[in-house]
Amino acid sequence: MTPSISSPSNNTVTLQQLIEASGRHRQNPKDSQSLAQALTAMMVAASSQLPNLKTSVANIPFEQFLLDSRQLVANDVFVLLKSHTPNCQRSRDYLYQAAQNAAFILSEIDPLALLAKANVPPHANLALTDDNAQAITQQQLDGLPCPVLYVPNIRDFLGELIQARLQYQQAVNLPTVVAVTGTNGKTTISQLVAQLTQLTGMSSAVMGTAGNGRLGALVQASHTTGDSLAVQQFLYQMGIEKAELLALEASSHGLDQQRLQGMPVSVAIYTNLSRDHLDYHADMAEYAAAKAKLFDKAHFPELTHAIVNIDDEHAQIMLDTAHASQLTVWTYSLDPAKSATFVAAEIKPSLQGVEIVLRTDFENKEINSINIVSPLLGRFNVANLLAAIAAAVALGISLERIATVIPQLQGAVGRMQRVPSNDGCFIVDYAHTPDALSQVLASLKTHCKGQLWAVFGCGGDRDAGKRPLMAQAGLAGADKVVLTADNPRTEDPNMILQDMQAGMTSEQYQRAHIEPARQTAIEYAVNQASADDIVVIAGKGHETYQEINHVRYDFDDSVILQNALEQVGRV
């Protein structure tokens, strides 16, 4: 294991140089100290792990950090992380593949255990008791073309490490970050925060489910919260483009896996928690605990404000975590009887939007009321707007200035998105959990003169226990329900629909129509709905594809709906 050491180029750096330069881009000097300490500890570990290495890992020049072994070129550093769908053989293959090109490898998985026990999940506690086997495995490790350093706590500083490498090449000012977590509302709130700040003079960007980038120029992303490398590269790119504010969605997966480590989050927002992702989290308590990490200054040292929806039953863990971190804690509520920092004292909805009397009580100021006119549909969008307003105030924008630009707001694509029609009301929404679907239907029911229709399904290869709950939420909130496919992935759509129908009564079957083909289901609702009806196509929202057996086919609910309306002359 003797790497070839070439003279550092203008594009290379060493870990020693990062130790010396770390944190110059961060406002908080403690952050630079923590990264330097982590790197120094890593170097100490390297000297004991790799005693025969002629050149210290700290002094090996490299180009960049990468998490995908397929993207490596000579002199990159590969970071091997544990898989959350454990496959030890695959992890060992990644290790061997990366070793052919990497300057060195940082492994979250014990490489000796990985090479010796490839059939055991990489997160297992592996003990090598056979001295001879251990010696052979050590020889295998030493024989690799590059050094492999075991860093079990790499996620604790990986984001900062990646950002430090980017900043070493060209220092830029990073945008202030507002992060939003919760089951529902993340996309809308993050986009509203970006719009409010941009409309009041800040250059803003977003990162999340509906896409990443500057407002009006979003690029679709594969995950709500990308991996550490993607997140830090995007943050850096926004700094290069001189964005002053980045509003991002913090998924529970992203928080649990520390993908946002090193992000300079200043304001954290909590929306709500309802059943979702229980194919990943063991239970709702674990799900809530993952969300609460966003309010912990130990994870996000630059936090100043926590904004929490106190109408949600899981709010207390967020409040407790925020108070323990000594943050400025503001709350919001749709209940006029509650003593929240931002309260919707009056709500007057219409199909054109909503009028709100906003009552505020913050920073020892007298309680004030201000009238707001919002173009956003739905009662739940009032809650989303309150959260966005609170974030904008936390960033130093006056409430009076905010109120003047609210009429210019636009809802996120696929969130209560109205598709034009000559008669009837047709809406596309991303609601894909029982709670979200219930909220959408409840919000629209008050506007509906005729019947309220809901067209939706459930995704395949996900929490099957949610399926009958989704059906019951639709049947409870709508007059007519069309059950159909969502993204079936590798499952049979008919089997998913069968799961959804569990427990349905004969009365509910009379109000339901089962149609596995999503396009046909949408066309059915368009043909059957009367001029006074409201039809909601739920579950996919902004998505422009339908995933079937690992293939993504073009499918945009809003486009399919528009075509169906044109076919029957309703536009």
XYZ file of C-alpha atoms in Angstrom:
571
model
C 0.000 0.000 0.000
C 2.457 2.612 -1.244
C 0.652 5.388 -3.110
C 2.477 7.302 -5.792
C 2.962 10.859 -4.563
C 3.048 13.479 -7.281
C 3.676 17.171 -6.920
C 0.428 18.917 -5.881
C -1.248 20.756 -8.738
C -3.253 23.937 -8.457
C -6.364 21.767 -8.196
C -5.123 19.461 -5.458
C -5.068 19.822 -1.710
C -3.983 17.749 1.279
C -5.819 17.047 4.507
C -3.053 18.885 6.328
C -3.769 21.995 4.275
C -7.479 21.662 5.059
C -6.660 21.394 8.760
C -4.720 24.631 8.536
C -7.308 26.443 6.422
C -10.546 24.890 7.699
C -13.387 27.161 8.690
C -12.228 30.397 7.090
C -15.569 30.504 5.223
C -17.621 29.994 8.390
C -18.909 32.833 10.546
C -18.585 30.843 13.754
C -14.927 30.193 14.686
C -16.032 27.209 16.792
C -17.003 25.433 13.580
C -13.476 25.721 12.208
C -12.094 24.395 15.495
C -14.430 21.387 15.421
C -13.447 20.456 11.877
C -9.742 20.927 12.574
C -10.051 18.777 15.705
C -11.919 16.057 13.798
C -9.314 16.000 11.033
C -6.453 15.970 13.534
C -8.051 13.046 15.379
C -8.436 11.283 12.051
C -4.750 11.750 11.314
C -3.789 10.346 14.713
C -5.948 7.317 13.976
C -4.310 6.971 10.574
C -0.830 6.725 12.080
C -1.891 3.750 14.208
C -3.998 2.106 11.506
C -1.410 2.510 8.746
C 1.989 2.314 10.493
C 3.805 1.112 7.375
C 2.651 3.944 5.121
C 5.713 5.870 3.945
C 3.793 9.119 3.403
C 1.217 10.276 5.921
C -2.333 10.314 4.616
C -2.397 13.931 5.767
C 0.121 14.838 3.056
C -1.302 12.912 0.093
C -2.571 15.424 -2.508
C -6.053 14.809 -3.897
C -8.612 16.483 -6.156
C -12.032 16.051 -4.534
C -14.195 13.886 -2.289
C -16.601 11.487 -4.002
C -19.281 9.110 -2.665
C -19.789 7.138 -5.878
C -16.942 4.800 -6.846
C -18.050 4.893 -10.486
C -17.219 8.600 -10.735
C -13.676 8.340 -9.406
C -10.710 9.416 -11.453
C -7.061 9.398 -10.414
C -6.296 11.342 -7.204
C -9.877 11.602 -5.932
C -10.767 10.548 -2.381
C -13.512 7.951 -2.068
C -15.749 8.069 1.012
C -17.304 4.644 1.612
C -20.484 4.985 3.659
C -22.686 2.310 5.191
C -25.651 1.329 3.093
C -29.100 1.639 4.636
C -30.127 -1.409 2.640
C -27.128 -3.463 3.814
C -25.207 -5.440 1.212
C -21.724 -6.166 2.458
C -20.604 -7.817 -0.769
C -21.583 -4.711 -2.731
C -19.721 -2.475 -0.268
C -16.605 -4.624 -0.689
C -16.949 -4.339 -4.467
C -17.112 -0.548 -4.117
C -13.954 -0.658 -2.001
C -12.008 -2.691 -4.565
C -13.300 -0.612 -7.470
C -12.422 2.689 -5.802
C -8.970 1.514 -4.719
C -7.858 1.341 -8.360
C -8.038 5.130 -8.783
C -8.401 6.802 -5.405
C -5.652 8.793 -3.715
C -6.941 7.180 -0.529
C -10.243 5.931 0.901
C -12.107 7.071 4.019
C -14.375 4.245 5.127
C -17.239 4.431 7.601
C -17.173 0.614 7.544
C -14.328 -1.275 9.233
C -12.365 -2.399 6.136
C -10.900 -5.456 7.902
C -14.354 -6.629 8.901
C -15.662 -5.842 5.438
C -12.989 -7.892 3.685
C -13.311 -10.791 6.123
C -17.091 -10.955 6.476
C -18.574 -9.697 3.214
C -21.800 -11.600 3.805
C -22.509 -9.774 7.083
C -24.335 -6.391 7.124
C -21.749 -3.591 7.343
C -23.396 -2.015 10.394
C -22.986 -5.216 12.428
C -20.485 -5.382 15.279
C -17.925 -7.739 13.746
C -15.158 -9.402 15.726
C -12.299 -11.171 13.991
C -11.269 -13.862 16.461
C -9.114 -16.007 14.196
C -5.614 -14.505 14.293
C -4.602 -16.226 11.080
C -7.697 -15.000 9.239
C -7.079 -11.503 10.538
C -3.503 -11.576 9.298
C -4.641 -12.687 5.847
C -7.278 -9.968 5.771
C -4.686 -7.381 6.817
C -2.500 -8.527 3.935
C -5.445 -8.075 1.574
C -5.982 -4.575 2.878
C -2.276 -3.701 2.679
C -2.204 -5.009 -0.876
C -4.760 -2.534 -2.142
C -3.361 0.166 -4.490
C -4.219 2.985 -2.057
C -4.504 3.500 1.726
C -7.864 2.795 3.382
C -8.545 4.696 6.601
C -11.330 3.565 8.951
C -13.291 6.631 10.116
C -16.454 5.382 11.872
C -17.605 8.928 12.727
C -17.043 10.389 9.244
C -20.662 11.613 8.989
C -20.094 13.909 11.977
C -17.904 16.183 9.855
C -18.230 15.003 6.234
C -20.322 17.978 5.093
C -17.899 20.476 6.608
C -14.977 18.572 5.111
C -16.475 18.705 1.621
C -17.263 22.406 1.977
C -13.770 23.119 3.283
C -12.328 21.474 0.150
C -14.570 23.594 -2.083
C -13.701 26.772 -0.221
C -9.975 26.024 -0.382
C -10.161 26.173 -4.164
C -12.139 29.430 -4.236
C -13.569 31.090 -1.136
C -17.147 32.347 -1.517
C -19.752 33.722 0.857
C -22.362 31.054 1.516
C -26.065 31.938 1.644
C -28.017 32.008 4.874
C -30.007 28.778 5.148
C -33.624 28.316 6.231
C -34.479 24.622 6.622
C -37.996 23.175 6.770
C -38.888 19.751 8.148
C -42.172 17.897 8.647
C -44.325 15.396 6.788
C -46.336 17.943 4.813
C -45.732 21.524 3.745
C -41.949 21.458 3.296
C -41.980 22.259 -0.416
C -44.566 25.026 -0.205
C -42.973 26.700 2.829
C -39.460 26.595 1.391
C -40.678 28.158 -1.848
C -42.728 30.766 0.009
C -39.703 31.722 2.117
C -37.618 32.094 -1.045
C -40.323 34.154 -2.749
C -40.896 36.441 0.256
C -37.196 37.135 0.658
C -36.673 37.656 -3.073
C -39.672 39.977 -3.353
C -38.289 42.023 -0.462
C -34.804 42.376 -1.894
C -32.771 39.217 -1.184
C -31.376 36.972 -3.902
C -32.883 33.566 -3.091
C -32.773 29.890 -4.066
C -34.508 26.659 -3.055
C -33.561 23.015 -2.660
C -36.075 20.201 -2.343
C -38.684 17.919 -3.841
C -39.828 20.317 -6.581
C -36.274 21.037 -7.720
C -33.063 22.858 -6.889
C -31.866 26.275 -8.007
C -32.742 29.915 -8.275
C -36.420 30.775 -8.338
C -37.820 30.298 -11.811
C -34.967 28.049 -12.914
C -35.322 24.871 -10.855
C -33.643 21.620 -11.859
C -35.470 18.439 -10.822
C -33.749 16.415 -8.104
C -33.970 12.684 -7.361
C -34.234 13.118 -3.577
C -35.826 15.677 -1.269
C -32.487 15.984 0.521
C -29.471 14.968 -1.559
C -26.351 13.241 -0.226
C -23.688 15.232 1.623
C -21.674 15.881 -1.516
C -24.649 17.056 -3.589
C -25.926 19.287 -0.789
C -22.576 20.956 -0.178
C -21.831 21.393 -3.880
C -25.222 23.022 -4.389
C -24.720 25.337 -1.401
C -21.329 26.319 -2.800
C -22.749 26.892 -6.288
C -25.430 29.166 -4.861
C -22.638 31.061 -3.113
C -20.845 31.481 -6.436
C -24.103 32.779 -7.932
C -24.319 35.227 -5.004
C -27.570 33.872 -3.598
C -28.113 35.397 -0.176
C -30.787 32.982 1.013
C -31.262 29.239 0.509
C -34.549 27.686 1.629
C -34.312 23.919 1.736
C -36.376 20.888 2.688
C -34.890 18.703 5.419
C -36.258 15.183 5.074
C -36.207 12.726 7.964
C -33.931 10.457 5.909
C -31.544 13.331 5.299
C -31.475 14.322 8.955
C -31.120 10.753 10.209
C -28.257 10.065 7.783
C -26.588 13.444 8.537
C -26.687 14.524 4.895
C -27.149 18.142 6.028
C -24.126 18.101 8.333
C -22.161 21.302 7.857
C -25.035 23.302 6.390
C -25.148 26.821 7.906
C -28.792 26.573 8.977
C -29.881 29.775 10.697
C -33.664 29.289 10.868
C -35.363 25.902 11.324
C -39.092 25.329 10.711
C -41.279 22.422 11.834
C -44.615 21.863 10.082
C -46.288 18.647 11.234
C -45.903 14.901 11.552
C -48.222 12.216 10.235
C -47.768 8.637 9.117
C -45.118 8.413 6.422
C -41.768 6.675 5.870
C -42.497 3.903 8.376
C -40.809 1.582 5.911
C -37.636 3.391 7.061
C -38.326 4.536 10.643
C -39.282 1.920 13.234
C -42.185 3.982 14.586
C -43.556 7.519 14.892
C -41.344 8.272 17.895
C -38.221 7.497 15.889
C -39.604 9.514 12.976
C -40.171 12.519 15.274
C -36.718 12.169 16.827
C -35.141 12.354 13.366
C -37.028 15.581 12.656
C -35.995 17.044 16.023
C -32.317 16.894 15.044
C -32.897 20.004 12.932
C -33.438 22.025 16.143
C -30.315 20.776 17.906
C -27.408 23.200 17.903
C -25.034 20.284 18.358
C -25.912 19.337 14.778
C -26.383 22.864 13.395
C -24.185 25.321 15.342
C -25.341 28.424 13.443
C -29.002 28.058 14.425
C -30.629 31.180 15.847
C -34.409 30.653 15.429
C -36.828 27.731 15.694
C -40.320 28.155 14.208
C -42.757 25.463 15.327
C -46.378 24.625 14.482
C -47.958 24.194 17.918
C -51.161 22.836 16.392
C -49.310 19.571 15.753
C -49.316 16.831 18.392
C -45.600 16.118 17.952
C -44.526 19.751 18.377
C -43.283 19.329 21.949
C -40.151 17.339 21.083
C -39.183 20.088 18.625
C -39.842 22.779 21.235
C -37.877 20.902 23.913
C -34.903 20.406 21.601
C -34.958 24.052 20.498
C -35.193 25.359 24.078
C -32.336 23.050 25.149
C -30.253 24.651 22.381
C -31.220 28.119 23.684
C -32.705 29.197 20.367
C -35.203 31.991 19.867
C -38.394 29.918 19.656
C -41.423 31.236 17.776
C -44.652 29.330 17.274
C -47.528 29.566 14.821
C -51.143 28.408 14.932
C -54.472 28.470 13.122
C -56.294 28.476 16.469
C -57.143 32.021 17.643
C -57.436 30.736 21.223
C -53.762 29.745 21.368
C -50.961 32.010 22.521
C -48.690 31.504 19.551
C -46.192 34.038 18.229
C -48.008 34.116 14.868
C -51.745 33.342 14.895
C -54.368 33.404 12.147
C -57.051 35.180 14.169
C -59.497 35.207 11.236
C -59.556 33.219 7.984
C -61.886 33.989 5.080
C -61.304 31.478 2.232
C -62.427 31.619 -1.384
C -61.434 29.916 -4.631
C -59.374 33.037 -5.359
C -57.357 32.680 -2.145
C -57.826 33.726 1.458
C -58.041 36.829 3.632
C -56.253 36.545 6.957
C -56.114 38.641 10.102
C -52.645 37.878 11.443
C -51.976 38.452 15.139
C -48.333 38.606 16.209
C -46.526 38.660 19.539
C -42.725 38.531 19.394
C -39.584 40.155 20.774
C -41.466 41.871 23.622
C -43.418 44.027 21.205
C -47.054 44.845 21.740
C -49.472 42.378 20.214
C -50.217 43.564 16.698
C -52.730 42.597 14.033
C -52.258 42.972 10.318
C -54.549 42.101 7.409
C -53.114 39.837 4.715
C -54.513 38.795 1.336
C -53.028 35.566 0.025
C -53.628 33.987 -3.399
C -52.955 30.498 -2.023
C -55.845 28.022 -1.821
C -56.583 25.947 1.256
C -56.643 26.364 5.012
C -53.393 24.398 5.403
C -51.713 26.950 3.133
C -52.539 29.559 5.758
C -50.372 27.575 8.168
C -47.646 27.293 5.519
C -47.791 31.049 4.974
C -47.517 31.782 8.710
C -44.357 29.664 8.890
C -42.850 31.476 5.892
C -43.751 34.889 7.315
C -42.133 33.982 10.640
C -38.952 32.904 8.844
C -38.814 36.144 6.881
C -39.237 38.147 10.104
C -36.465 36.080 11.731
C -34.223 37.120 8.826
C -34.856 40.767 9.680
C -37.604 41.713 7.208
C -40.398 43.862 8.630
C -43.879 42.381 8.848
C -45.333 45.415 7.104
C -42.990 44.947 4.131
C -43.809 41.243 3.984
C -47.557 41.947 3.880
C -47.208 44.147 0.809
C -45.678 41.362 -1.315
C -47.843 38.420 -0.202
C -50.444 38.986 -2.986
C -47.638 38.278 -5.485
C -46.909 34.807 -4.090
C -47.318 31.701 -6.220
C -47.970 28.222 -4.896
C -45.414 25.494 -5.541
C -45.958 23.465 -8.708
C -48.218 20.517 -7.967
C -49.395 21.946 -4.647
C -53.081 22.952 -4.855
C -52.350 23.766 -8.504
C -55.533 24.717 -10.355
C -55.681 23.585 -13.998
C -57.811 26.037 -16.063
C -61.294 24.910 -17.160
C -64.498 26.533 -18.456
C -66.560 24.887 -15.751
C -65.849 22.827 -12.685
C -62.679 23.164 -10.611
C -59.758 20.806 -11.281
C -56.745 20.700 -8.970
C -53.460 18.761 -8.910
C -51.860 18.230 -5.500
C -48.955 16.236 -4.113
C -50.904 14.957 -1.078
C -49.669 11.379 -0.646
C -50.263 10.752 3.056
C -53.621 10.261 4.816
C -53.207 13.500 6.764
C -52.237 15.563 3.716
C -55.145 14.187 1.684
C -57.564 14.903 4.538
C -56.332 18.489 4.780
C -56.637 19.098 1.033
C -60.183 17.724 0.914
C -61.269 19.571 4.056
C -59.935 22.837 2.654
C -61.797 22.435 -0.640
C -65.040 21.088 0.814
C -66.056 24.526 2.070
C -65.801 25.908 -1.473
C -67.675 23.086 -3.189
C -71.243 23.709 -4.406
C -71.522 20.295 -6.020
C -69.592 17.111 -5.290
C -65.962 16.801 -4.268
C -63.960 14.169 -6.164
C -60.625 12.622 -5.163
C -58.463 10.644 -7.598
C -55.444 8.994 -5.931
C -53.463 5.830 -5.286
C -50.524 4.597 -3.213
C -46.901 4.032 -4.176
C -45.455 0.548 -4.512
C -42.519 -0.773 -2.462
C -43.449 1.554 0.394
C -45.331 1.381 3.713
C -48.249 -0.969 2.934
C -49.962 -0.119 6.208
C -50.676 3.368 4.885
C -52.792 2.082 1.984
C -56.175 1.475 3.668
C -55.642 4.681 5.664
C -55.272 6.631 2.424
C -58.477 5.142 1.039
C -60.388 5.952 4.219
C -59.035 9.512 4.253
C -60.284 10.000 0.695
C -63.669 8.439 1.410
C -64.101 10.535 4.567
C -63.320 13.812 2.842
C -64.723 13.366 -0.672
C -68.138 12.554 -2.081
C -66.679 10.501 -4.929
C -63.398 8.606 -4.935
C -61.432 7.124 -7.831
C -58.766 4.696 -6.641
C -55.945 4.243 -9.133
C -52.205 3.653 -9.529
C -49.579 6.067 -8.223
C -45.966 4.944 -8.772
C -46.383 1.157 -8.572
C -42.622 0.617 -8.884
C -42.103 -3.164 -8.775
C -45.539 -4.050 -7.364
C -48.692 -5.053 -9.220
C -51.037 -2.016 -9.160
C -54.015 -4.328 -8.642
C -52.457 -5.712 -5.456
C -51.847 -2.183 -4.158
C -55.480 -1.305 -4.895
C -56.576 -4.468 -3.131
C -54.653 -3.364 -0.025
C -56.299 0.063 -0.206
C -59.776 -1.477 -0.224
C -59.297 -3.347 3.046
C -62.158 -2.525 5.408
C -64.268 -0.615 2.899
C -68.036 -0.826 3.482
C -70.717 -1.417 0.858
C -71.710 2.266 1.139
C -68.118 3.300 0.449
C -67.904 1.004 -2.581
C -70.944 2.780 -4.012
C -69.018 6.058 -3.904
C -65.790 4.556 -5.232
C -64.562 3.699 -8.706
C -61.542 1.419 -9.128
C -59.357 2.044 -12.182
C -55.716 0.830 -12.182
C -54.688 2.950 -15.215
C -54.039 6.464 -13.888
C -54.700 8.274 -17.164
C -58.014 6.458 -17.592
C -58.931 7.283 -13.984
C -58.283 10.989 -14.572
C -60.306 10.921 -17.797
C -63.162 9.168 -15.964
C -63.326 11.906 -13.312
C -63.252 14.651 -15.944
C -66.101 12.997 -17.851
C -68.236 12.346 -14.793
C -67.779 15.572 -12.814
C -70.481 18.241 -13.139
C -70.013 21.980 -13.596
C -70.289 22.629 -9.844
C -67.915 19.836 -8.805
C -64.312 20.051 -7.617
C -61.901 17.316 -8.711
C -58.562 16.745 -6.957
C -55.894 14.608 -8.640
C -53.691 13.744 -5.668
C -50.473 11.939 -4.884
C -47.957 12.907 -7.575
C -48.197 16.681 -7.837
C -45.060 18.065 -9.503
C -43.778 14.658 -10.649
C -43.449 14.276 -14.396
C -43.118 10.496 -14.489
C -44.728 7.249 -13.401
C -42.322 4.574 -12.199
C -43.119 1.015 -13.263
C -40.636 -1.868 -12.858
C -37.616 0.430 -12.530
C -38.570 2.472 -15.619
C -39.794 6.075 -15.395
C -42.398 6.809 -18.056
C -43.464 10.361 -18.930
C -46.545 11.155 -16.873
C -47.514 14.604 -15.613
C -50.887 14.794 -13.838
C -51.405 18.424 -14.863
C -50.693 17.622 -18.539
C -52.897 14.518 -18.529
C -55.655 16.503 -16.839
C -55.376 19.386 -19.291
C -55.561 16.983 -22.249
C -58.601 15.264 -20.762
C -60.362 18.614 -20.311
C -59.596 19.556 -23.909
C -60.968 16.257 -25.211
C -64.391 16.920 -23.686
C -64.434 20.623 -24.516
C -64.110 21.895 -20.945
C -61.376 24.413 -21.802
